[in-house]
Structure formats: C-alpha cells, structure tokens
CSV table of C-alpha atoms and ligand atoms in Angstrom, one decimal:
chain,number,residue,atom,x,y,z
J,13,MET,CA,20.0,0.5,50.6
J,14,THR,CA,19.1,4.2,51.1
J,15,GLY,CA,16.2,3.8,53.5
J,16,ASN,CA,13.2,5.9,52.5
J,17,LEU,CA,14.8,7.6,49.5
J,18,GLU,CA,13.3,6.7,46.1
J,19,PRO,CA,15.8,5.2,43.9
J,20,ASP,CA,16.8,7.8,41.3
J,21,ASP,CA,17.7,5.4,38.6
J,22,LEU,CA,14.8,4.3,36.4
J,23,PHE,CA,16.3,0.8,36.0
J,24,ALA,CA,16.4,0.4,39.8
J,25,MET,CA,12.7,1.2,40.2
J,26,PRO,CA,10.4,-1.5,41.5
J,27,GLY,CA,8.2,-1.8,38.5
J,28,ILE,CA,11.1,-2.7,36.2
J,29,LYS,CA,12.3,-5.5,38.4
J,30,ARG,CA,9.2,-7.6,37.4
J,31,PRO,CA,8.5,-9.0,34.0
J,32,ALA,CA,6.2,-6.8,31.9
J,33,PRO,CA,2.6,-7.8,32.4
J,34,HIS,CA,1.8,-10.4,29.7
J,35,ARG,CA,-1.7,-11.7,30.3
J,36,GLY,CA,-4.7,-10.8,32.4
J,37,PHE,CA,-5.5,-7.2,33.1
J,38,PRO,CA,-2.7,-5.8,35.3
J,39,GLU,CA,-3.6,-5.2,38.9
J,40,GLN,CA,-1.0,-2.6,39.9
J,41,GLU,CA,-0.1,0.9,38.8
J,42,ILE,CA,3.4,1.7,37.8
J,43,PHE,CA,5.1,5.1,37.2
J,44,PRO,CA,4.7,6.4,33.6
J,45,GLN,CA,8.4,6.6,33.2
J,46,VAL,CA,8.7,2.9,34.0
J,47,ALA,CA,5.8,1.9,31.8
J,48,TYR,CA,7.2,4.0,29.0
J,49,GLN,CA,10.6,2.4,29.3
J,50,ILE,CA,9.1,-1.1,29.3
J,51,VAL,CA,7.1,-0.5,26.2
J,52,HIS,CA,10.0,1.4,24.5
J,53,ASP,CA,12.4,-1.5,25.2
J,54,GLU,CA,9.9,-4.2,24.0
J,55,LEU,CA,10.0,-2.3,20.6
J,56,LEU,CA,13.7,-2.7,20.3
J,57,LEU,CA,13.0,-6.1,18.7
J,58,ASP,CA,11.0,-4.5,15.8
J,59,GLY,CA,12.8,-4.0,12.5
J,60,VAL,CA,14.2,-0.6,11.6
J,61,SER,CA,11.4,0.8,9.5
J,62,ARG,CA,13.7,2.7,7.0
J,63,MET,CA,15.5,-0.5,6.3
J,64,ASN,CA,12.2,-2.3,5.7
J,65,LEU,CA,12.1,-2.4,1.9
J,66,ALA,CA,9.1,-4.7,2.1
J,67,THR,CA,6.8,-1.9,3.1
J,68,PHE,CA,5.2,0.6,0.8
J,69,CYS,CA,4.4,2.9,3.6
J,70,THR,CA,5.9,6.2,4.8
J,71,THR,CA,8.9,5.7,7.1
J,72,TRP,CA,10.3,9.3,7.0
J,73,VAL,CA,8.4,12.5,7.7
J,74,ASP,CA,9.8,15.9,8.5
J,75,ASP,CA,9.6,17.7,11.9
J,76,GLN,CA,6.7,19.9,10.9
J,77,ALA,CA,4.6,16.9,9.9
J,78,ARG,CA,5.5,15.3,13.3
J,79,ARG,CA,4.4,18.5,15.1
J,80,LEU,CA,1.1,18.6,13.2
J,81,MET,CA,0.4,14.9,14.0
J,82,ASN,CA,1.1,15.7,17.6
J,83,GLU,CA,-1.1,18.8,17.7
J,84,CYS,CA,-4.0,16.8,16.1
J,85,LEU,CA,-3.8,13.8,18.4
J,86,ASP,CA,-7.2,14.6,19.8
J,87,LYS,CA,-9.1,15.5,16.7
J,88,ASN,CA,-11.8,13.2,15.6
J,89,ILE,CA,-12.3,13.6,11.9
J,90,VAL,CA,-16.0,12.5,12.1
J,91,ASP,CA,-16.8,15.5,14.3
J,92,LYS,CA,-17.3,17.8,11.3
J,93,ASP,CA,-19.3,20.4,13.4
J,94,GLU,CA,-16.8,20.5,16.3
J,95,TYR,CA,-13.7,20.6,14.1
J,96,PRO,CA,-14.9,22.4,11.0
J,97,GLN,CA,-11.5,23.4,9.9
J,98,THR,CA,-10.2,19.8,9.9
J,99,ALA,CA,-13.2,19.0,7.7
J,100,GLU,CA,-12.4,21.9,5.5
J,101,LEU,CA,-8.7,20.8,5.1
J,102,GLU,CA,-9.9,17.2,4.2
J,103,GLN,CA,-12.2,18.7,1.6
J,104,ARG,CA,-9.4,20.8,0.1
J,105,CYS,CA,-7.4,17.6,-0.2
J,106,VAL,CA,-10.3,15.8,-2.0
J,107,ARG,CA,-10.4,18.6,-4.5
J,108,MET,CA,-6.7,18.7,-5.0
J,109,VAL,CA,-6.5,14.9,-5.5
J,110,ALA,CA,-9.5,15.0,-7.9
J,111,ASP,CA,-7.6,17.7,-9.8
J,112,LEU,CA,-4.4,15.7,-9.8
J,113,TRP,CA,-6.3,12.7,-11.2
J,114,ARG,CA,-8.1,14.9,-13.8
J,115,SER,CA,-11.7,14.6,-12.7
J,116,PRO,CA,-13.8,16.5,-15.2
J,117,ASP,CA,-15.5,18.2,-12.1
J,118,ALA,CA,-12.7,18.4,-9.5
J,119,GLU,CA,-14.4,21.3,-7.7
J,120,ARG,CA,-17.6,19.4,-7.0
J,121,THR,CA,-17.0,15.7,-7.2
J,122,LEU,CA,-17.1,13.5,-4.1
J,123,GLY,CA,-14.3,11.8,-2.3
J,124,THR,CA,-13.0,11.1,1.1
J,125,SER,CA,-10.0,10.4,3.2
J,126,THR,CA,-9.8,6.9,4.6
J,127,THR,CA,-7.5,4.9,6.8
J,128,GLY,CA,-5.7,3.6,3.7
J,129,SER,CA,-6.3,2.1,0.3
J,130,SER,CA,-8.0,-0.9,1.8
J,131,GLU,CA,-10.9,1.1,3.1
J,132,ALA,CA,-10.9,3.3,-0.1
J,133,ALA,CA,-11.0,0.1,-2.2
J,134,MET,CA,-14.0,-1.3,-0.3
J,135,LEU,CA,-15.8,2.0,-0.8
J,136,GLY,CA,-15.0,2.0,-4.6
J,137,GLY,CA,-16.2,-1.6,-4.8
J,138,LEU,CA,-19.3,-1.0,-2.8
J,139,ALA,CA,-20.2,2.0,-5.0
J,140,ALA,CA,-19.8,-0.2,-8.1
J,141,LYS,CA,-22.0,-2.9,-6.6
J,142,PHE,CA,-24.7,-0.4,-5.7
J,143,ARG,CA,-24.6,1.2,-9.2
J,144,TRP,CA,-24.8,-2.3,-10.8
J,145,ARG,CA,-27.8,-3.1,-8.7
J,146,LYS,CA,-29.5,0.2,-9.5
J,147,ASN,CA,-29.0,-0.6,-13.2
J,148,GLY,CA,-31.0,-3.8,-12.8
J,149,GLY,CA,-28.2,-6.1,-11.8
J,150,LYS,CA,-29.4,-9.4,-10.4
J,151,GLY,CA,-27.6,-12.6,-9.4
J,152,VAL,CA,-24.1,-12.8,-8.0
J,153,PRO,CA,-22.1,-9.8,-8.8
J,154,ASN,CA,-18.4,-10.2,-9.9
J,155,PHE,CA,-15.4,-8.1,-10.6
J,156,VAL,CA,-12.4,-8.8,-12.9
J,157,CYS,CA,-8.8,-8.1,-11.9
J,158,GLY,CA,-5.2,-9.3,-12.3
J,159,PRO,CA,-3.0,-10.2,-9.4
J,160,VAL,CA,-4.4,-7.9,-6.8
J,161,GLN,CA,-3.4,-6.8,-3.3
J,162,VAL,CA,-5.2,-8.8,-0.6
J,163,CYS,CA,-7.7,-6.0,0.1
J,164,TRP,CA,-9.6,-7.0,-3.0
J,165,GLU,CA,-9.9,-10.6,-1.8
J,166,LYS,CA,-11.2,-9.2,1.4
J,167,PHE,CA,-13.7,-7.0,-0.5
J,168,ALA,CA,-14.9,-10.1,-2.4
J,169,ARG,CA,-15.3,-12.2,0.8
J,170,TYR,CA,-16.7,-9.5,3.1
J,171,PHE,CA,-19.3,-8.1,0.6
J,172,ASP,CA,-20.2,-11.3,-1.3
J,173,VAL,CA,-18.8,-10.4,-4.6
J,174,GLU,CA,-17.1,-13.0,-6.9
J,175,ILE,CA,-13.5,-12.2,-7.7
J,176,ARG,CA,-12.4,-13.2,-11.1
J,177,GLN,CA,-8.6,-13.1,-11.3
J,178,VAL,CA,-7.2,-13.2,-14.8
J,179,PRO,CA,-4.3,-15.7,-14.6
J,180,LEU,CA,-0.9,-14.6,-15.6
J,181,ARG,CA,0.5,-16.0,-18.8
J,182,GLY,CA,4.0,-16.1,-20.3
J,183,ASP,CA,6.4,-13.3,-19.5
J,184,ARG,CA,3.8,-10.7,-19.0
J,185,LEU,CA,3.3,-10.3,-15.3
J,186,THR,CA,0.3,-7.9,-15.5
J,187,MET,CA,-3.3,-8.4,-16.5
J,188,HIS,CA,-3.4,-8.5,-20.3
J,189,PRO,CA,-6.0,-6.3,-21.9
J,190,ASP,CA,-6.8,-9.1,-24.4
J,191,ASP,CA,-7.7,-11.4,-21.6
J,192,VAL,CA,-10.2,-9.1,-19.8
J,193,ALA,CA,-13.4,-9.3,-21.9
J,194,LYS,CA,-13.7,-13.1,-21.7
J,195,HIS,CA,-14.1,-12.9,-18.0
J,196,CYS,CA,-16.8,-10.2,-18.1
J,197,ASP,CA,-20.6,-10.7,-18.2
J,198,GLU,CA,-23.8,-8.9,-17.3
J,199,ASN,CA,-23.0,-9.3,-13.6
J,200,THR,CA,-19.5,-7.7,-13.8
J,201,ILE,CA,-19.7,-4.6,-11.6
J,202,MET,CA,-16.2,-3.3,-12.5
J,203,VAL,CA,-12.8,-4.2,-13.7
J,204,VAL,CA,-10.0,-3.3,-11.3
J,205,PRO,CA,-6.6,-2.6,-12.9
J,206,THR,CA,-3.8,-2.2,-10.4
J,207,PHE,CA,-1.7,0.9,-11.1
J,208,GLY,CA,1.4,-0.3,-9.4
J,209,GLN,CA,1.2,-4.0,-8.6
J,210,THR,CA,2.3,-5.1,-5.2
J,211,PHE,CA,4.1,-8.2,-6.6
J,212,THR,CA,6.3,-6.6,-9.1
J,213,GLY,CA,5.8,-2.8,-8.8
J,214,LEU,CA,4.6,-2.7,-12.5
J,215,PHE,CA,1.7,-0.6,-13.7
J,216,GLU,CA,-1.1,-2.4,-15.4
J,217,ASP,CA,-2.3,-1.0,-18.7
J,218,VAL,CA,-5.4,0.9,-17.7
J,219,GLU,CA,-5.8,2.6,-21.1
J,220,GLY,CA,-5.5,-0.7,-22.9
J,221,ILE,CA,-8.0,-2.4,-20.6
J,222,SER,CA,-10.4,0.6,-21.1
J,223,LYS,CA,-10.1,0.2,-24.8
J,224,ALA,CA,-10.8,-3.6,-24.5
J,225,LEU,CA,-13.9,-2.7,-22.6
J,226,ASP,CA,-14.9,-0.2,-25.3
J,227,ALA,CA,-14.7,-3.0,-27.8
J,228,LEU,CA,-16.7,-5.3,-25.6
J,229,GLN,CA,-19.4,-2.6,-25.3
J,230,ALA,CA,-19.5,-2.1,-29.0
J,231,LYS,CA,-20.0,-5.8,-29.5
J,232,THR,CA,-22.3,-6.7,-26.7
J,233,GLY,CA,-23.7,-3.5,-25.2
J,234,LEU,CA,-22.2,-4.3,-21.8
J,235,ASP,CA,-20.9,-1.1,-20.3
J,236,ILE,CA,-18.4,-2.1,-17.6
J,237,PRO,CA,-16.9,0.6,-15.4
J,238,ILE,CA,-13.3,0.7,-14.1
J,239,HIS,CA,-12.1,1.3,-10.6
J,240,VAL,CA,-8.3,1.9,-10.5
J,241,ASP,CA,-6.4,0.7,-7.5
J,242,ALA,CA,-3.6,3.3,-7.7
J,243,ALA,CA,-2.5,2.7,-4.1
J,244,SER,CA,1.1,3.6,-5.0
J,245,GLY,CA,0.9,4.8,-8.6
J,246,GLY,CA,-1.6,7.6,-7.9
J,247,PHE,CA,1.0,9.9,-6.4
J,248,LEU,CA,3.8,8.9,-8.8
J,249,ALA,CA,2.7,9.0,-12.4
J,250,PRO,CA,1.0,12.4,-12.3
J,251,PHE,CA,4.4,13.9,-11.4
J,252,CYS,CA,7.0,11.6,-13.0
J,253,ALA,CA,5.1,10.1,-16.0
J,254,PRO,CA,2.3,12.5,-16.9
J,255,GLU,CA,2.0,11.0,-20.4
J,256,ILE,CA,0.5,7.7,-19.0
J,257,VAL,CA,-3.3,7.9,-19.4
J,258,TRP,CA,-4.6,5.9,-16.4
J,259,ASP,CA,-6.9,8.3,-14.6
J,260,PHE,CA,-10.2,10.2,-15.1
J,261,ARG,CA,-9.1,11.2,-18.5
J,262,LEU,CA,-10.5,7.8,-19.4
J,263,PRO,CA,-14.3,8.2,-19.2
J,264,ARG,CA,-14.7,4.5,-18.1
J,265,VAL,CA,-12.7,5.2,-14.9
J,266,LYS,CA,-15.4,6.0,-12.3
J,267,SER,CA,-13.4,5.8,-9.1
J,268,ILE,CA,-9.8,5.6,-7.9
J,269,ASN,CA,-8.1,4.8,-4.6
J,270,ALA,CA,-4.7,5.6,-3.4
J,271,SER,CA,-2.7,5.4,-0.2
J,272,GLY,CA,-1.8,8.8,1.2
J,273,HIS,CA,0.6,7.0,3.5
J,274,LYS,CA,2.5,5.4,0.6
J,275,THR,CA,3.8,7.6,-2.2
J,276,GLY,CA,1.4,10.4,-1.0
J,277,LEU,CA,4.1,10.9,1.7
J,278,ALA,CA,1.6,11.3,4.6
J,279,PRO,CA,2.1,9.5,7.9
J,280,LEU,CA,0.5,6.1,8.4
J,281,GLY,CA,-3.3,6.0,8.3
J,282,ALA,CA,-4.1,8.1,5.3
J,283,GLY,CA,-5.9,7.0,2.1
J,284,TRP,CA,-8.1,8.5,-0.6
J,285,ALA,CA,-11.1,7.4,-2.5
J,286,ILE,CA,-12.3,9.8,-5.3
J,287,TRP,CA,-15.2,9.5,-7.7
J,288,ARG,CA,-15.1,10.8,-11.3
J,289,THR,CA,-18.2,13.0,-10.6
J,290,ALA,CA,-20.6,13.2,-7.7
J,291,ALA,CA,-23.1,11.2,-9.8
J,292,ASP,CA,-20.9,8.2,-9.7
J,293,LEU,CA,-21.2,7.7,-6.0
J,294,PRO,CA,-24.7,6.2,-5.2
J,295,GLN,CA,-26.8,8.1,-2.7
J,296,GLU,CA,-27.3,5.0,-0.6
J,297,LEU,CA,-23.7,5.1,0.5
J,298,ILE,CA,-23.9,8.6,1.9
J,299,PHE,CA,-24.7,9.6,5.5
J,300,ASN,CA,-25.1,13.2,6.3
J,301,VAL,CA,-23.6,14.6,9.6
J,302,ASP,CA,-24.0,18.1,11.1
J,303,TYR,CA,-21.7,20.7,9.8
J,304,LEU,CA,-21.7,24.4,10.6
J,305,GLY,CA,-25.5,24.6,10.8
J,306,GLY,CA,-25.9,22.5,7.7
J,307,SER,CA,-24.8,19.0,6.8
J,308,MET,CA,-21.9,17.2,5.2
J,309,ALA,CA,-21.8,14.0,3.2
J,310,THR,CA,-19.8,11.2,4.8
J,311,PHE,CA,-19.1,7.7,3.4
J,312,ASN,CA,-16.6,5.7,5.4
J,313,LEU,CA,-16.5,2.3,7.0
J,314,ASN,CA,-15.2,3.8,10.3
J,315,PHE,CA,-17.0,6.3,12.5
J,316,SER,CA,-14.3,7.9,14.7
J,317,ARG,CA,-11.0,8.2,13.0
J,318,PRO,CA,-7.9,10.4,13.7
J,319,GLY,CA,-7.9,13.8,11.9
J,320,GLY,CA,-4.1,14.3,11.9
J,321,GLN,CA,-3.5,12.2,8.8
J,322,ALA,CA,-5.7,14.2,6.4
J,323,ILE,CA,-4.3,17.4,8.0
J,324,THR,CA,-0.7,16.4,7.5
J,325,GLN,CA,-1.5,15.3,4.0
J,326,TYR,CA,-2.8,18.8,3.4
J,327,TYR,CA,0.5,20.1,4.8
J,328,ASP,CA,2.4,17.8,2.4
J,329,PHE,CA,0.4,19.0,-0.6
J,330,ILE,CA,0.9,22.7,0.1
J,331,ARG,CA,4.5,22.3,1.2
J,332,LEU,CA,5.6,20.4,-1.9
J,333,GLY,CA,3.1,21.2,-4.7
J,334,ARG,CA,3.6,19.6,-8.0
J,335,THR,CA,7.2,20.7,-8.3
J,336,GLY,CA,8.2,19.4,-4.9
J,337,TYR,CA,6.4,16.0,-5.4
J,338,ARG,CA,8.1,15.7,-8.8
J,339,ARG,CA,11.5,16.4,-7.2
J,340,VAL,CA,11.1,14.1,-4.3
J,341,GLN,CA,9.7,11.2,-6.4
J,342,ALA,CA,12.2,11.6,-9.1
J,343,ALA,CA,15.0,11.4,-6.5
J,344,ILE,CA,13.5,8.1,-5.3
J,345,TYR,CA,13.2,6.7,-8.8
J,346,ALA,CA,16.9,7.7,-9.4
J,347,ALA,CA,18.0,5.9,-6.3
J,348,GLY,CA,16.0,2.9,-7.4
J,349,GLN,CA,17.6,2.9,-10.8
J,350,HIS,CA,21.0,3.0,-9.2
J,351,LEU,CA,20.1,0.0,-7.1
J,352,ALA,CA,18.7,-1.9,-10.1
J,353,LYS,CA,21.9,-1.3,-12.1
J,354,GLY,CA,24.0,-2.3,-9.1
J,355,LEU,CA,22.0,-5.6,-8.7
J,356,THR,CA,22.7,-6.6,-12.3
J,357,GLU,CA,26.4,-6.0,-11.5
J,358,VAL,CA,26.7,-7.9,-8.2
J,359,GLY,CA,24.6,-11.0,-9.0
J,360,PRO,CA,23.0,-13.4,-11.4
J,361,PHE,CA,19.8,-11.3,-11.3
J,362,GLU,CA,17.3,-10.5,-14.0
J,363,LEU,CA,15.3,-7.4,-13.4
J,364,ILE,CA,11.6,-7.4,-13.6
J,365,HIS,CA,11.1,-3.8,-12.7
J,366,ASP,CA,14.0,-1.4,-12.7
J,367,ALA,CA,12.3,1.7,-11.2
J,368,ASP,CA,11.5,3.1,-14.6
J,369,PRO,CA,8.8,5.7,-13.9
J,370,ARG,CA,7.0,4.9,-17.2
J,371,ARG,CA,6.7,1.2,-16.2
J,372,GLY,CA,5.9,1.2,-12.5
J,373,ILE,CA,6.4,2.5,-9.0
J,374,THR,CA,9.5,3.4,-7.0
J,375,ALA,CA,10.5,-0.2,-6.6
J,376,VAL,CA,12.9,-2.7,-8.0
J,377,SER,CA,12.0,-6.4,-8.5
J,378,TRP,CA,14.1,-9.2,-9.7
J,379,ARG,CA,14.6,-12.9,-10.1
J,380,LEU,CA,17.6,-15.3,-10.1
J,381,SER,CA,18.7,-15.7,-13.7
J,382,GLY,CA,20.9,-18.8,-13.4
J,383,ARG,CA,21.0,-22.0,-11.3
J,384,GLU,CA,22.5,-21.2,-8.0
J,385,ASN,CA,23.1,-23.2,-4.8
J,386,PHE,CA,20.9,-20.8,-3.0
J,387,ASN,CA,17.5,-19.2,-3.6
J,388,LEU,CA,16.0,-15.8,-3.0
J,389,TYR,CA,14.5,-16.9,0.4
J,390,ASP,CA,18.1,-17.6,1.5
J,391,LEU,CA,19.3,-14.2,0.3
J,392,SER,CA,16.4,-12.5,2.0
J,393,ASP,CA,17.3,-14.3,5.2
J,394,ARG,CA,21.0,-13.4,4.9
J,395,LEU,CA,20.2,-9.7,4.3
J,396,ARG,CA,18.0,-9.8,7.4
J,397,THR,CA,21.1,-10.4,9.5
J,398,ARG,CA,22.2,-7.0,8.5
J,399,GLY,CA,18.9,-5.4,9.2
J,400,TRP,CA,17.5,-5.2,5.6
J,401,LEU,CA,14.0,-6.5,5.3
J,402,ILE,CA,13.4,-7.4,1.7
J,403,ALA,CA,10.6,-9.8,0.7
J,404,ALA,CA,11.0,-12.9,-1.4
J,405,TYR,CA,7.8,-14.6,-2.6
J,406,PRO,CA,6.3,-16.7,-5.3
J,407,LEU,CA,4.4,-15.0,-8.2
J,408,PRO,CA,0.6,-15.4,-8.3
J,409,ALA,CA,-1.3,-17.8,-10.5
J,410,ASP,CA,-0.5,-19.2,-13.1
J,411,ARG,CA,3.2,-18.3,-12.5
J,412,GLN,CA,3.7,-19.7,-9.0
J,413,ASP,CA,6.7,-21.6,-10.3
J,414,GLU,CA,8.7,-18.4,-10.1
J,415,THR,CA,10.2,-16.7,-7.0
J,416,ILE,CA,11.0,-13.0,-7.1
J,417,MET,CA,12.3,-10.4,-4.7
J,418,ARG,CA,11.2,-6.9,-4.4
J,419,ALA,CA,12.6,-3.7,-2.8
J,420,VAL,CA,10.2,-0.8,-2.4
J,421,LEU,CA,12.0,2.5,-2.1
J,422,ARG,CA,10.5,5.4,-0.3
J,423,HIS,CA,11.1,9.0,0.7
J,424,GLY,CA,14.3,8.9,2.7
J,425,PHE,CA,16.0,6.1,0.6
J,426,THR,CA,19.3,7.5,-0.7
J,427,TYR,CA,22.0,6.5,-3.1
J,428,ASP,CA,24.2,5.9,-0.1
J,429,MET,CA,21.7,3.4,1.3
J,430,ALA,CA,21.5,1.7,-2.1
J,431,ASP,CA,25.3,1.3,-2.1
J,432,LEU,CA,25.3,-0.1,1.5
J,433,LEU,CA,22.6,-2.5,0.5
J,434,LEU,CA,24.5,-3.6,-2.7
J,435,ALA,CA,27.6,-4.2,-0.6
J,436,ASP,CA,25.5,-6.4,1.7
J,437,VAL,CA,24.0,-8.3,-1.2
J,438,LYS,CA,27.4,-9.0,-2.6
J,439,ARG,CA,28.7,-10.1,0.9
J,440,SER,CA,25.6,-12.3,1.4
J,441,MET,CA,26.1,-14.1,-1.9
J,442,LYS,CA,29.7,-14.7,-1.3
J,443,LEU,CA,28.7,-16.4,2.0
J,444,LEU,CA,25.9,-18.4,0.4
J,445,HIS,CA,28.2,-19.6,-2.3
J,446,ALA,CA,30.8,-20.7,0.2
J,447,HIS,CA,28.3,-22.2,2.7
J,448,PRO,CA,25.2,-23.4,0.9
J,449,LEU,CA,22.2,-23.6,3.2
J,450,LYS,CA,20.1,-26.6,3.7
J,451,THR,CA,17.4,-24.8,1.8
J,452,SER,CA,14.6,-27.1,2.7
J,453,LEU,CA,15.2,-26.5,6.4
J,454,MET,CA,15.5,-22.8,6.0
J,455,ARG,CA,12.4,-22.5,3.8
J,456,GLU,CA,9.8,-22.4,6.5
J,457,ASP,CA,11.6,-19.7,8.3
J,458,ALA,CA,12.4,-17.6,5.3
J,459,CYS,CA,8.8,-17.9,4.1
J,460,GLY,CA,7.5,-16.7,7.4
J,461,PHE,CA,8.8,-13.3,6.4
J,462,THR,CA,6.4,-13.0,3.5
J,463,HIS,CA,3.4,-13.3,5.9
J,464,ASN,CA,3.7,-9.5,6.0
J,465,ALA,CA,0.6,-8.3,4.1
J,466,GLN,CA,2.8,-6.1,2.0
J,467,ALA,CA,4.4,-9.1,0.5
J,468,ALA,CA,1.0,-9.7,-1.0
J,469,VAL,CA,0.8,-13.4,-0.4
J,470,PRO,CA,-2.2,-14.9,-2.1
J,471,MET,CA,-5.1,-15.5,0.4
J,472,PRO,CA,-6.0,-19.1,1.1
J,473,LYS,CA,-9.3,-20.2,-0.5
J,474,PRO,CA,-12.3,-19.7,1.8
J,475,GLY,CA,-12.8,-22.8,3.9
J,476,LYS,CA,-9.1,-23.6,4.0
J,477,ALA,CA,-8.4,-20.2,5.7
J,478,LYS,CA,-6.0,-20.2,8.6
J,479,SER,CA,-5.8,-17.5,11.1
J,480,THR,CA,-2.9,-15.8,9.4
J,481,ALA,CA,-3.1,-14.8,5.8
J,482,GLY,CA,-1.8,-17.5,3.4
J,483,LYS,CA,1.4,-19.1,4.1
J,484,ALA,CA,3.7,-18.8,1.0
J,485,LYS,CA,4.6,-22.3,0.0
J,486,SER,CA,6.0,-22.4,-3.4
P,523,PLP,C1,-0.9,-1.2,-0.3
P,523,PLP,C2,-1.9,-1.6,-1.3
P,523,PLP,C3,-3.2,-1.7,-1.0
P,523,PLP,C4,-3.7,-1.6,0.5
P,523,PLP,O1,-3.4,-0.3,0.9
P,523,PLP,P1,-3.4,0.1,2.5
P,523,PLP,O2,-3.2,1.6,2.4
P,523,PLP,O3,-2.3,-0.7,3.1
P,523,PLP,O4,-4.7,-0.3,3.1
P,523,PLP,C5,-4.1,-2.0,-2.0
P,523,PLP,N1,-3.7,-2.1,-3.2
P,523,PLP,C6,-2.4,-1.9,-3.6
P,523,PLP,C7,-2.0,-2.0,-5.1
P,523,PLP,C8,-1.4,-1.7,-2.6
P,523,PLP,O5,-0.2,-1.5,-3.0
C-alpha cells in the first residue's frame, strides 16, 4: 500500500469495493466519479437503444440537439414569465404543428406540448368529455375506438369513461368504418381512430370513419367528434403521403395528438396536443399563468416539466423544414421496405405492413405463413441473443389467435442495419430448425419481453389487474 496517498485508479477507490447501495437511504457519501461509474456500469445491462426495434421513440439525435438539451436542463416550461422565450418557442411549435395538420386557424388555435402522446391523449379525451357535458350530456360517457394503445385504456379508467373497442374481424386489422356507428349513442363523446396502430403500424381510415359518422348524423342527428391518435403518423403522412386526408381537413376532427419524441424526431419527453380551433378546447380546462405582464393559457396534467424537449423540437422543425422531414422519413421508409422484402426472402413470413407510406408508419409487421417447429416468440428470443429487440405478441380481440412480430424503424436505421438484421434472422431460423425449442417452456420468458408498453399488450380487465400491465398469454 502507498500509505497516505489516494489511490489514483477509480476502480481501486473505496466506494467501488462495496456493492452499490440497494435499499434504504445510503448513509455515506462517495466521490462523484465513483458514483457515476457505478451508475454507468449498472446501465451496461440495458439493451442497445438503436437495436431496440420494439420502441417507437427517438434513439438518435444530432450533436446540436444534445447541446440544446444540455443547455436547457434547468428550464422549467411552466415558468412562462421567467423563461418567456422558451414559452415563445413552444408557441411557435404549436402554430407550426397546427399548420402541418391543416387547422383552419393555425395562427390562433390552441395547443400545447406535453410529455408525450399519453398526456396529449388524456387532454384530447378530457376536452371531448367537457364538450359533451356542456352540450347536455348525461349518464356514463363513452368513446369508440379500434385496437388502441394502452394510454386510451388508462384514459377510460382514470377519468371514468367507458371504452368501446370495436373488435377486429377477418383479415382487416384496423377499425372498419362500417362497424363504428353501431357502437355510438348519445353518450359517445368521441371516436378515436389510430393513425398508425401500435400493433401493426397500419393507418386506420380516418376519412372513412368520418364519412360513416356523417351518415350517422344524417340518420339520427348525433354529431360525434373525432380525436385522432396520430402518435406516430402525425409526423409521417404530412411529408410522405400528403394525399391521405386524416387531419383537420376533415371538419369532424376536433383534436389530434402526436409524439414529438417518435417520428417528430425530438428527444424523449415531447408530445403535442392540438385543437382544430380555439373554440374546440373548453374553457374549464384552461388555467392562466403570468406571462410578460399578461397571462398565458396552460392546460397540462403536469405542472413543472422540462423545457428542453419543446425547444429541441423547435430546433428540429427549423433545421429540417418540410423538405428535410420528407427526406429523413422517406429514407426510413426505404430502409423498411428493404427489410420487408428481405424478410419474405429469408423466411416463411407473410407481411402485414411493408412500410408503405400510404398504408402505415415506418414499421414492418409480419406473421408466420406456414407451420413451423418454432414460433415468433422463439425467433424474438433468438434475435435477442444478437442484441436485436423485436417484439412478438398476439393480436387484440377478436383475433388473439394470431401472433405477429413488428419492427419499428426510426431515424438512424440504415440499409446496412437491415442487412445485418436479415442475416441474423436467417441464422436464427437455421438454428431453430436444427434445434427446435421446447416452446412451452420458453413461452413465459419470451412473453415477458412484450411487457414493454410499446408492445401494446392489452390491459387486464379492471379487478383482475396485476401490478404490471397485462401479461401476454396467447
Ligand atoms: C406511443 C403511442 C402512444 C403513447 O405515446 P407516448 O408518447 O409514449 O406517451 C399512444 N398512441 C399510439 C398510437 C402510440 O403509438
């Protein structure tokens, strides 16, 4: 030993010779370098985010975005008066997104950044509930939707609204416009089409659903608004499939949510909720806060919230513009199509979504087309040994008989990565053919992977709820 001298190697420092504190509030201090190293090393066990094709969220940002996030670490977006320029940049984003989604009054309509689509969806749902009540709605409010992301089941449960999910039928894996009207009544506060399903990546037919509701109104007088959950589609179709009419061009669409941190390309923690016009957001939801000697309308579930996400979203918008977004998203779609084509060549796979920008988001989904001695959970598990995280899960009601697999491709996913993945799929299948797994034993484990909220496992029915969201048993 060197007597009084401090050891100069981090890994010889005293703090690191003890296990990391696990439980109970730690008594002792340790040096920041040591604490950092402990935390950093714990995280080695996490998956590599860019190989996580189960997530929809941003896993690649440029250095300027990182710098802005760092510079804004201390900015609370709720302090409109203290950080007026942060508030201003958020408002500019609201106007830009309203314009992108064709609000008839993009300059003056209301909207807000949120922590993601979940918060934005709650706000859209609450606005619909308040409008319904103001129009004389009594009894138990309900909303009608297809196979939705779990945030809508949360909205239903947290805010006492009945969720009416239109069951899937036949080969159509999206809510069928013909099926919508029969689930609606005078207590229906909204219909929620998903513009970019989490299960398959497919767009639901917002225009068709809107027309079905027009017909319902002509017949019964019921005027039911639409809220579009465009979590992923909201920053894709406007650039890569502008001919799809899904947005405020449809007068029935009163509000839209999207995740800035998905295809909006912002870092994690950014979402948007936008109303068609200011009149579509009920006054009761608005709280005014001080702003440059006046006041500013806020309507969020959170109070304090980081400002960097909205600021960096503004950076993305002005950095890329429509042209840049089109280029970036088209490149991801192209890599997705390459992957889709490759999958049909390497395996007995039938594509459900092949990353066609007119049909859905930048994702590929598929099922096994023949009888094999392995299933998609086995394949998911094999791919995991190479670092690829790709979800396998059952379809929602009434098609739970079917297992599918989905790869969500994001900014930073290249042709090269698609080829590496395809080679691993091929290798995995060769192995699975040669050494069939005892599927029933593997099942529990493989299913655990779909617990990830992004795999959109149906929530358990209230009462039967476990602490983790629904275990995917097929
Ligand atoms: C991801 C997603 C959500 C939830 O969005 P977050 O930004 O993760 O809160 C809601 N709806 C759909 C369709 C999604 O894909």
